Amino acid sequence: MTTRSPGDLFAAAGEGDRSAKARLLSLIERGGDAAREVGRLAAPRAGHAYTIGLTGAPGAGKSTLTSALVSHLRSLGDEVAVLAVDPSSPFTGGAILGDRVRMQDHATDPGVFIRSMATRGHLGGLSLATPEAIRVLDALGHRWIVVETVGVGQVEVEVAGKADTTVVVVNPGWGDSVQAAKAGLMEVADVFAINKADRPGVEDTRRDLQQMLELSAETAGPGSAGWDVPIVGTVGTTGTGIVELWAAITAHREHITDAGVLEQRRRFRLGEELREIVARRLEHRARELCTEERWEELTDGVLSRDIDPWSAADEMLDPVLSFTSGPIGADQQDTTVSATPAGTPAR
Ligand SMILES: Nc1nc2c(ncn2[C@@H]2O[C@H](COP(=O)(O)OP(=O)(O)OP(=O)(O)O)[C@@H](O)[C@H]2O)c(=O)[nH]1
Ligand SMILES: [Mg+2]
């Protein structure tokens, strides 16, 4: 395999080379210096895409619904990228089998880009790789990016909640909405899809969701102000309800755009991402500078109560922190650097 630099890959992908695009996402998946280089190239070009997250229990019909949404968007003449985040499977270097089957209809459509992503072993994992992959797709000109994540596990739900509009997919039947609530999906839902609405129990599920939404509205955070979460019945396999689902998504988009919530959400998300990068890099550096034996010794010390966790952490961090040269930013107002490189249009 020829090794092209991230810069070359970006140029090629920008001209429609799909293998270059796939390669960029592989670099993100793998992490490390190359991923960082890709991230640096993507950031100034990104900021124009709208992300739609689909999440829910395994088998709820997320991929089927995604495929139906893609068909709908294509019928409107729009292009779309799909990122299927798969936390459990090992590296696949492309589509996982189930999605390949369900997304088959779109496989040869140049207006659709589909990619599965697994991040086992990646430092920072899903929570850092997903926004990075989205930024790459955004930088390459995709305006609609659909992200499918399975809604189990704290990290997965967090990732799911980071889309601009998050659709939570449930199924009819007793208990499914309760499961969704337990998984923390009530908090991230901007739209509910009761998929498999060809089965009985849709109205019961709608009522359950409605009740839970009313309860959680009392504790809802800012971002949700004035938005009544719509509940749409869908049959992913036939496309029934897809027009309504898309209408609910675009209504939410308009609502948060008009209310200024979109910018607020994006800033919050970036703040979280930055915090995570700083934490990961600190840990990484601390592990480089503190010997493995000392790290283990301190861990044993905490176990035997010879040292408390805070003092142990201080010692682990000491070689990192002793390099600091004083507070950053406090006395540097005059030298503030613009975050926008020359030649990049303001967003
Ligand atoms: N009856 C019925 N079956 C559906 C519907 N939507 C999806 N299915 C079926 O449900 C099964 C799971 O669908 P997927 O789209 O793979 O579900 P998923 O949520 O992406 O699953 P994972 O990615 O494995 O978590 C498939 O056999 C689909 O054909 C629907 O509206 N009605
Ligand atoms: Mg799926």
Short mmCIF file of C-alpha atoms and ligand atoms in Angstrom, two decimals:
data_model
loop_
_atom_site.label_atom_id
_atom_site.label_comp_id
_atom_site.label_asym_id
_atom_site.label_seq_id
_atom_site.Cartn_x
_atom_site.Cartn_y
_atom_site.Cartn_z
CA MET A 1 0.00 0.00 0.00
CA THR A 2 1.31 3.43 -0.86
CA THR A 3 1.41 5.75 2.13
CA ARG A 4 -0.03 9.12 1.34
CA SER A 5 0.34 11.96 3.82
CA PRO A 6 -2.77 13.28 5.56
CA GLY A 7 -2.41 16.43 3.44
CA ASP A 8 -2.37 14.42 0.19
CA LEU A 9 -5.31 12.36 1.41
CA PHE A 10 -7.29 15.51 2.19
CA ALA A 11 -6.61 16.94 -1.24
CA ALA A 12 -7.61 13.69 -2.96
CA ALA A 13 -10.71 13.22 -0.78
CA GLY A 14 -11.74 16.80 -1.54
CA GLU A 15 -11.77 15.88 -5.20
CA GLY A 16 -14.08 12.96 -4.58
CA ASP A 17 -11.59 10.12 -4.03
CA ARG A 18 -13.64 7.86 -1.77
CA SER A 19 -10.74 5.61 -0.81
CA ALA A 20 -8.81 8.67 0.40
CA LYS A 21 -11.82 9.64 2.49
CA ALA A 22 -12.05 6.16 3.95
CA ARG A 23 -8.33 6.25 4.67
CA LEU A 24 -8.63 9.54 6.58
CA LEU A 25 -11.32 7.99 8.75
CA SER A 26 -9.11 4.95 9.33
CA LEU A 27 -6.38 7.25 10.58
CA ILE A 28 -8.84 8.84 13.01
CA GLU A 29 -9.94 5.39 14.12
CA ARG A 30 -6.38 4.37 14.84
CA GLY A 31 -5.50 7.52 16.81
CA GLY A 32 -2.01 8.82 17.47
CA ASP A 33 0.01 11.44 15.62
CA ALA A 34 -1.53 10.82 12.20
CA ALA A 35 -5.02 11.26 13.67
CA ARG A 36 -3.94 14.52 15.20
CA GLU A 37 -2.56 15.72 11.89
CA VAL A 38 -5.86 14.87 10.19
CA GLY A 39 -7.69 16.72 12.94
CA ARG A 40 -5.52 19.80 12.43
CA LEU A 41 -6.25 19.80 8.70
CA ALA A 42 -9.99 19.28 9.18
CA ALA A 43 -10.71 21.90 11.85
CA PRO A 44 -10.37 25.12 9.80
CA ARG A 45 -12.42 23.67 6.94
CA ALA A 46 -15.29 22.38 9.12
CA GLY A 47 -18.29 24.10 10.67
CA HIS A 48 -20.89 23.82 7.94
CA ALA A 49 -22.43 20.40 8.54
CA TYR A 50 -25.55 19.50 10.50
CA THR A 51 -25.37 16.25 12.47
CA ILE A 52 -28.30 13.98 13.17
CA GLY A 53 -27.80 11.22 15.73
CA LEU A 54 -29.85 8.03 15.78
CA THR A 55 -29.61 5.96 18.90
CA GLY A 56 -31.56 3.26 20.70
CA ALA A 57 -31.38 -0.33 21.87
CA PRO A 58 -29.69 -3.00 19.72
CA GLY A 59 -32.01 -4.10 16.95
CA ALA A 60 -34.46 -1.19 17.36
CA GLY A 61 -34.10 -0.44 13.66
CA LYS A 62 -31.56 2.37 13.66
CA SER A 63 -29.79 1.23 10.50
CA THR A 64 -33.06 0.56 8.71
CA LEU A 65 -34.34 4.01 9.64
CA THR A 66 -31.03 5.59 8.67
CA SER A 67 -31.25 3.93 5.29
CA ALA A 68 -34.82 5.18 4.86
CA LEU A 69 -33.78 8.71 5.87
CA VAL A 70 -30.93 8.56 3.37
CA SER A 71 -33.41 7.60 0.62
CA HIS A 72 -35.63 10.49 1.63
CA LEU A 73 -32.75 12.98 1.59
CA ARG A 74 -31.64 11.68 -1.80
CA SER A 75 -35.16 12.16 -3.13
CA LEU A 76 -34.86 15.80 -2.00
CA GLY A 77 -31.61 16.01 -3.97
CA ASP A 78 -29.34 16.24 -0.92
CA GLU A 79 -26.11 14.35 -0.35
CA VAL A 80 -25.51 12.60 2.94
CA ALA A 81 -22.79 10.89 4.96
CA VAL A 82 -23.51 8.13 7.47
CA LEU A 83 -21.21 7.23 10.32
CA ALA A 84 -22.15 4.02 12.12
CA VAL A 85 -20.28 4.03 15.39
CA ASP A 86 -19.73 0.51 16.57
CA PRO A 87 -18.10 0.39 19.97
CA SER A 88 -17.84 -3.36 20.43
CA SER A 89 -16.52 -4.75 17.19
CA PRO A 90 -12.83 -4.83 16.37
CA PHE A 91 -11.44 -2.81 13.48
CA THR A 92 -13.42 -3.43 10.35
CA GLY A 93 -11.87 -0.94 7.96
CA GLY A 94 -15.27 -0.32 6.47
CA ALA A 95 -18.85 -1.40 6.82
CA ILE A 96 -19.96 -4.06 9.24
CA LEU A 97 -21.95 -6.84 7.69
CA GLY A 98 -25.42 -5.97 8.97
CA ASP A 99 -25.14 -2.38 7.88
CA ARG A 100 -23.66 -3.39 4.57
CA VAL A 101 -26.79 -5.40 3.90
CA ARG A 102 -29.18 -2.71 5.02
CA MET A 103 -27.30 0.11 3.36
CA GLN A 104 -26.92 -1.88 0.14
CA ASP A 105 -29.40 0.31 -1.72
CA HIS A 106 -27.01 3.23 -1.35
CA ALA A 107 -23.74 1.42 -1.96
CA THR A 108 -23.28 2.64 -5.52
CA ASP A 109 -24.78 6.10 -5.05
CA PRO A 110 -22.01 8.72 -5.29
CA GLY A 111 -24.17 11.11 -3.22
CA VAL A 112 -24.02 8.80 -0.20
CA PHE A 113 -20.98 8.00 1.90
CA ILE A 114 -21.34 5.26 4.51
CA ARG A 115 -18.74 4.26 6.99
CA SER A 116 -18.64 2.19 10.16
CA MET A 117 -16.21 3.11 12.82
CA ALA A 118 -14.86 1.06 15.70
CA THR A 119 -12.34 2.49 18.11
CA ARG A 120 -11.22 -0.30 20.38
CA GLY A 121 -7.88 0.55 21.90
CA HIS A 122 -7.91 4.14 20.74
CA LEU A 123 -6.72 6.56 23.40
CA GLY A 124 -9.75 8.64 24.13
CA GLY A 125 -11.96 6.09 22.42
CA LEU A 126 -15.31 6.88 20.94
CA SER A 127 -15.82 10.19 22.66
CA LEU A 128 -12.82 11.73 20.93
CA ALA A 129 -12.81 9.80 17.66
CA THR A 130 -16.46 10.47 16.81
CA PRO A 131 -16.34 14.29 16.79
CA GLU A 132 -13.04 14.07 14.92
CA ALA A 133 -14.53 11.82 12.24
CA ILE A 134 -17.54 14.14 11.95
CA ARG A 135 -15.19 17.09 11.49
CA VAL A 136 -13.40 15.28 8.68
CA LEU A 137 -16.67 14.59 6.86
CA ASP A 138 -17.75 18.17 7.51
CA ALA A 139 -14.45 19.52 6.18
CA LEU A 140 -14.87 17.42 3.05
CA GLY A 141 -18.13 19.19 2.28
CA HIS A 142 -20.83 16.90 3.68
CA ARG A 143 -23.76 19.01 4.82
CA TRP A 144 -25.85 16.24 6.40
CA ILE A 145 -24.11 13.73 8.62
CA VAL A 146 -26.13 10.95 10.21
CA VAL A 147 -24.48 9.20 13.15
CA GLU A 148 -25.82 5.85 14.32
CA THR A 149 -24.80 4.71 17.81
CA VAL A 150 -26.18 1.94 19.95
CA GLY A 151 -27.81 3.46 23.02
CA VAL A 152 -26.31 1.27 25.72
CA GLY A 153 -23.44 2.30 27.93
CA GLN A 154 -22.62 5.72 29.29
CA VAL A 155 -20.04 6.68 26.67
CA GLU A 156 -22.27 5.59 23.79
CA VAL A 157 -25.22 7.58 25.12
CA GLU A 158 -22.98 10.58 25.61
CA VAL A 159 -21.74 10.30 22.04
CA ALA A 160 -25.32 9.95 20.82
CA GLY A 161 -26.34 13.08 22.67
CA LYS A 162 -23.67 15.13 20.93
CA ALA A 163 -25.46 15.40 17.59
CA ASP A 164 -27.23 18.64 16.70
CA THR A 165 -30.52 16.73 16.62
CA THR A 166 -30.72 13.38 18.40
CA VAL A 167 -33.40 10.86 17.44
CA VAL A 168 -34.03 8.12 19.99
CA VAL A 169 -35.45 4.98 18.41
CA VAL A 170 -37.70 2.76 20.53
CA ASN A 171 -40.09 -0.06 19.64
CA PRO A 172 -43.71 -0.62 20.61
CA GLY A 173 -44.34 -2.86 23.54
CA TRP A 174 -44.28 -2.84 27.26
CA GLY A 175 -41.03 -1.77 28.84
CA ASP A 176 -39.12 -0.44 25.87
CA SER A 177 -39.60 3.16 26.87
CA VAL A 178 -38.64 2.25 30.42
CA GLN A 179 -35.41 0.73 29.12
CA ALA A 180 -34.73 3.88 27.13
CA ALA A 181 -35.22 5.97 30.23
CA LYS A 182 -32.91 3.73 32.28
CA ALA A 183 -30.21 4.03 29.65
CA GLY A 184 -30.33 7.82 30.00
CA LEU A 185 -31.90 8.35 26.59
CA MET A 186 -34.73 10.63 27.80
CA GLU A 187 -32.18 13.38 28.43
CA VAL A 188 -30.65 13.24 24.96
CA ALA A 189 -33.84 12.83 22.89
CA ASP A 190 -34.86 15.74 20.68
CA VAL A 191 -37.20 13.49 18.69
CA PHE A 192 -38.60 10.03 19.44
CA ALA A 193 -39.23 7.47 16.72
CA ILE A 194 -41.43 4.54 17.68
CA ASN A 195 -40.09 2.24 15.00
CA LYS A 196 -41.71 -1.08 14.05
CA ALA A 197 -45.02 0.74 14.27
CA ASP A 198 -46.44 -2.12 12.20
CA ARG A 199 -46.51 -4.03 15.51
CA PRO A 200 -49.08 -3.61 18.28
CA GLY A 201 -48.60 -1.31 21.26
CA VAL A 202 -47.66 1.94 19.54
CA GLU A 203 -50.20 4.04 21.44
CA ASP A 204 -49.18 2.56 24.81
CA THR A 205 -45.55 3.35 24.10
CA ARG A 206 -46.45 6.86 22.96
CA ARG A 207 -48.32 7.42 26.21
CA ASP A 208 -45.44 6.05 28.31
CA LEU A 209 -42.95 8.30 26.54
CA GLN A 210 -45.22 11.29 26.91
CA GLN A 211 -45.48 10.71 30.65
CA MET A 212 -41.75 10.29 31.05
CA LEU A 213 -41.10 13.42 29.01
CA GLU A 214 -43.41 15.38 31.26
CA LEU A 215 -41.56 14.12 34.31
CA SER A 216 -38.13 14.85 32.91
CA ALA A 217 -39.20 18.29 31.63
CA GLU A 218 -39.10 19.45 35.24
CA THR A 219 -35.39 18.70 35.46
CA ALA A 220 -34.45 19.55 31.88
CA GLY A 221 -31.35 21.61 31.26
CA PRO A 222 -31.09 24.82 29.18
CA GLY A 223 -30.81 23.53 25.56
CA SER A 224 -34.32 22.11 25.68
CA ALA A 225 -36.18 25.35 26.41
CA GLY A 226 -39.47 25.64 24.59
CA TRP A 227 -39.13 22.45 22.56
CA ASP A 228 -41.80 19.77 22.83
CA VAL A 229 -40.13 16.51 21.91
CA PRO A 230 -42.21 15.02 19.07
CA ILE A 231 -43.00 11.31 19.00
CA VAL A 232 -43.23 9.88 15.48
CA GLY A 233 -44.37 6.39 14.53
CA THR A 234 -42.23 4.80 11.80
CA VAL A 235 -41.87 1.57 9.87
CA GLY A 236 -38.26 1.62 8.75
CA THR A 237 -38.68 -1.35 6.43
CA THR A 238 -41.42 0.29 4.33
CA GLY A 239 -40.62 3.97 4.83
CA THR A 240 -43.93 4.74 6.53
CA GLY A 241 -43.55 7.82 8.75
CA ILE A 242 -40.19 8.84 7.29
CA VAL A 243 -41.56 12.10 5.88
CA GLU A 244 -42.96 12.90 9.34
CA LEU A 245 -39.68 11.93 11.00
CA TRP A 246 -37.75 14.20 8.67
CA ALA A 247 -40.24 17.02 9.32
CA ALA A 248 -39.69 16.59 13.07
CA ILE A 249 -35.91 16.70 12.61
CA THR A 250 -35.99 19.84 10.47
CA ALA A 251 -38.46 21.50 12.85
CA HIS A 252 -36.06 20.85 15.71
CA ARG A 253 -33.21 22.20 13.64
CA GLU A 254 -35.10 25.40 12.95
CA HIS A 255 -36.14 25.73 16.57
CA ILE A 256 -32.62 25.48 17.98
CA THR A 257 -31.15 27.63 15.24
CA ASP A 258 -33.66 30.45 15.83
CA ALA A 259 -33.33 30.28 19.60
CA GLY A 260 -29.52 30.41 19.46
CA VAL A 261 -29.41 27.03 21.18
CA LEU A 262 -27.46 25.40 18.35
CA GLU A 263 -24.44 27.65 18.89
CA GLN A 264 -24.71 27.18 22.65
CA ARG A 265 -24.80 23.40 22.25
CA ARG A 266 -21.87 23.36 19.89
CA ARG A 267 -19.79 25.49 22.21
CA PHE A 268 -20.64 23.26 25.15
CA ARG A 269 -19.68 20.18 23.13
CA LEU A 270 -16.36 21.68 22.08
CA GLY A 271 -15.66 22.64 25.68
CA GLU A 272 -16.24 19.05 26.74
CA GLU A 273 -14.05 17.74 23.95
CA LEU A 274 -11.24 20.09 24.87
CA ARG A 275 -11.48 19.12 28.51
CA GLU A 276 -11.21 15.49 27.53
CA ILE A 277 -8.23 16.10 25.28
CA VAL A 278 -6.43 17.95 28.08
CA ALA A 279 -7.19 15.16 30.57
CA ARG A 280 -6.07 12.43 28.17
CA ARG A 281 -2.87 14.22 27.27
CA LEU A 282 -2.04 14.90 30.89
CA GLU A 283 -2.48 11.25 31.74
CA HIS A 284 -0.47 10.19 28.72
CA ARG A 285 2.38 12.54 29.64
CA ALA A 286 2.29 11.51 33.29
CA ARG A 287 2.63 7.86 32.26
CA GLU A 288 5.57 8.76 30.06
CA LEU A 289 7.37 10.56 32.86
CA CYS A 290 6.49 8.39 35.85
CA THR A 291 8.00 4.91 35.61
CA GLU A 292 5.65 1.94 35.31
CA GLU A 293 7.07 0.52 38.60
CA ARG A 294 6.46 3.78 40.48
CA TRP A 295 2.93 3.98 39.09
CA GLU A 296 2.23 0.41 40.26
CA GLU A 297 3.92 1.08 43.62
CA LEU A 298 1.69 4.10 44.20
CA THR A 299 -1.38 2.09 43.24
CA ASP A 300 -0.36 -0.59 45.76
CA GLY A 301 0.26 2.17 48.30
CA VAL A 302 -3.29 3.40 47.89
CA LEU A 303 -4.55 -0.16 48.25
CA SER A 304 -2.62 -0.68 51.50
CA ARG A 305 -3.66 2.79 52.69
CA ASP A 306 -0.08 3.96 53.04
CA ILE A 307 -0.95 6.88 50.82
CA ASP A 308 -4.23 8.57 49.94
CA PRO A 309 -5.36 8.72 46.28
CA TRP A 310 -4.90 12.49 46.01
CA SER A 311 -1.31 12.41 47.21
CA ALA A 312 -0.58 9.44 44.94
CA ALA A 313 -2.01 11.34 41.96
CA ASP A 314 0.06 14.39 42.93
CA GLU A 315 3.15 12.25 42.77
CA MET A 316 2.15 10.73 39.43
CA LEU A 317 1.56 14.19 38.02
CA ASP A 318 4.53 15.87 39.64
CA PRO A 319 6.97 15.44 36.72
CA VAL A 320 4.36 16.91 34.37
CA LEU A 321 3.31 19.80 36.57
CA SER A 322 6.83 20.82 37.55
CA PHE A 323 7.43 21.75 33.90
CA THR A 324 4.76 24.46 33.92
CA SER A 325 5.90 28.04 33.57
CA GLY A 326 3.05 29.78 35.33
CA PRO A 327 -0.54 30.52 34.37
CA ILE A 328 -1.34 30.77 30.69
CA GLY A 329 -3.49 33.56 29.36
CA ALA A 330 -3.53 35.78 32.43
CA ASP A 331 -0.97 38.24 31.15
CA GLN A 332 -1.27 37.58 27.46
CA GLN A 333 -4.25 39.65 26.38
CA ASP A 334 -2.05 41.62 24.00
CA THR A 335 -0.83 38.56 22.14
CA THR A 336 -4.15 36.77 21.66
CA VAL A 337 -3.95 34.78 18.44
CA SER A 338 -6.92 34.56 16.12
CA ALA A 339 -8.36 31.06 16.00
CA THR A 340 -9.17 31.52 12.33
CA PRO A 341 -6.23 31.01 10.02
CA ALA A 342 -5.75 33.56 7.27
CA GLY A 343 -7.84 32.86 4.22
CA THR A 344 -10.49 30.86 6.08
CA PRO A 345 -13.94 32.39 5.75
CA ALA A 346 -15.50 33.34 9.08
CA ARG A 347 -18.29 31.01 10.15
N1 LIG B 1 -41.38 -5.28 11.56
C1 LIG B 1 -40.45 -4.36 11.44
N2 LIG B 1 -39.15 -4.73 11.43
C2 LIG B 1 -38.22 -3.77 11.32
C3 LIG B 1 -38.55 -2.39 11.20
N3 LIG B 1 -37.42 -1.68 11.13
C4 LIG B 1 -36.40 -2.56 11.19
N4 LIG B 1 -36.88 -3.82 11.30
C5 LIG B 1 -36.09 -5.06 11.40
O1 LIG B 1 -35.44 -5.09 12.65
C6 LIG B 1 -34.18 -5.73 12.57
C7 LIG B 1 -33.09 -4.83 13.13
O2 LIG B 1 -32.97 -3.68 12.31
P1 LIG B 1 -31.64 -2.80 12.27
O3 LIG B 1 -31.94 -1.64 11.40
O4 LIG B 1 -30.47 -3.62 11.96
O5 LIG B 1 -31.55 -2.36 13.78
P2 LIG B 1 -30.35 -1.56 14.48
O6 LIG B 1 -30.99 -0.78 15.56
O7 LIG B 1 -29.55 -0.84 13.48
O8 LIG B 1 -29.52 -2.76 15.09
P3 LIG B 1 -28.03 -2.72 15.68
O9 LIG B 1 -27.21 -1.81 14.83
O10 LIG B 1 -27.60 -4.14 15.61
O11 LIG B 1 -28.17 -2.24 17.09
C8 LIG B 1 -33.98 -6.05 11.10
O12 LIG B 1 -34.33 -7.38 10.88
C9 LIG B 1 -34.96 -5.11 10.39
O13 LIG B 1 -35.41 -5.62 9.16
C10 LIG B 1 -39.94 -2.05 11.22
O14 LIG B 1 -40.33 -0.87 11.15
N5 LIG B 1 -40.83 -3.07 11.33
MG MG B 2 -27.45 -0.89 13.13
#
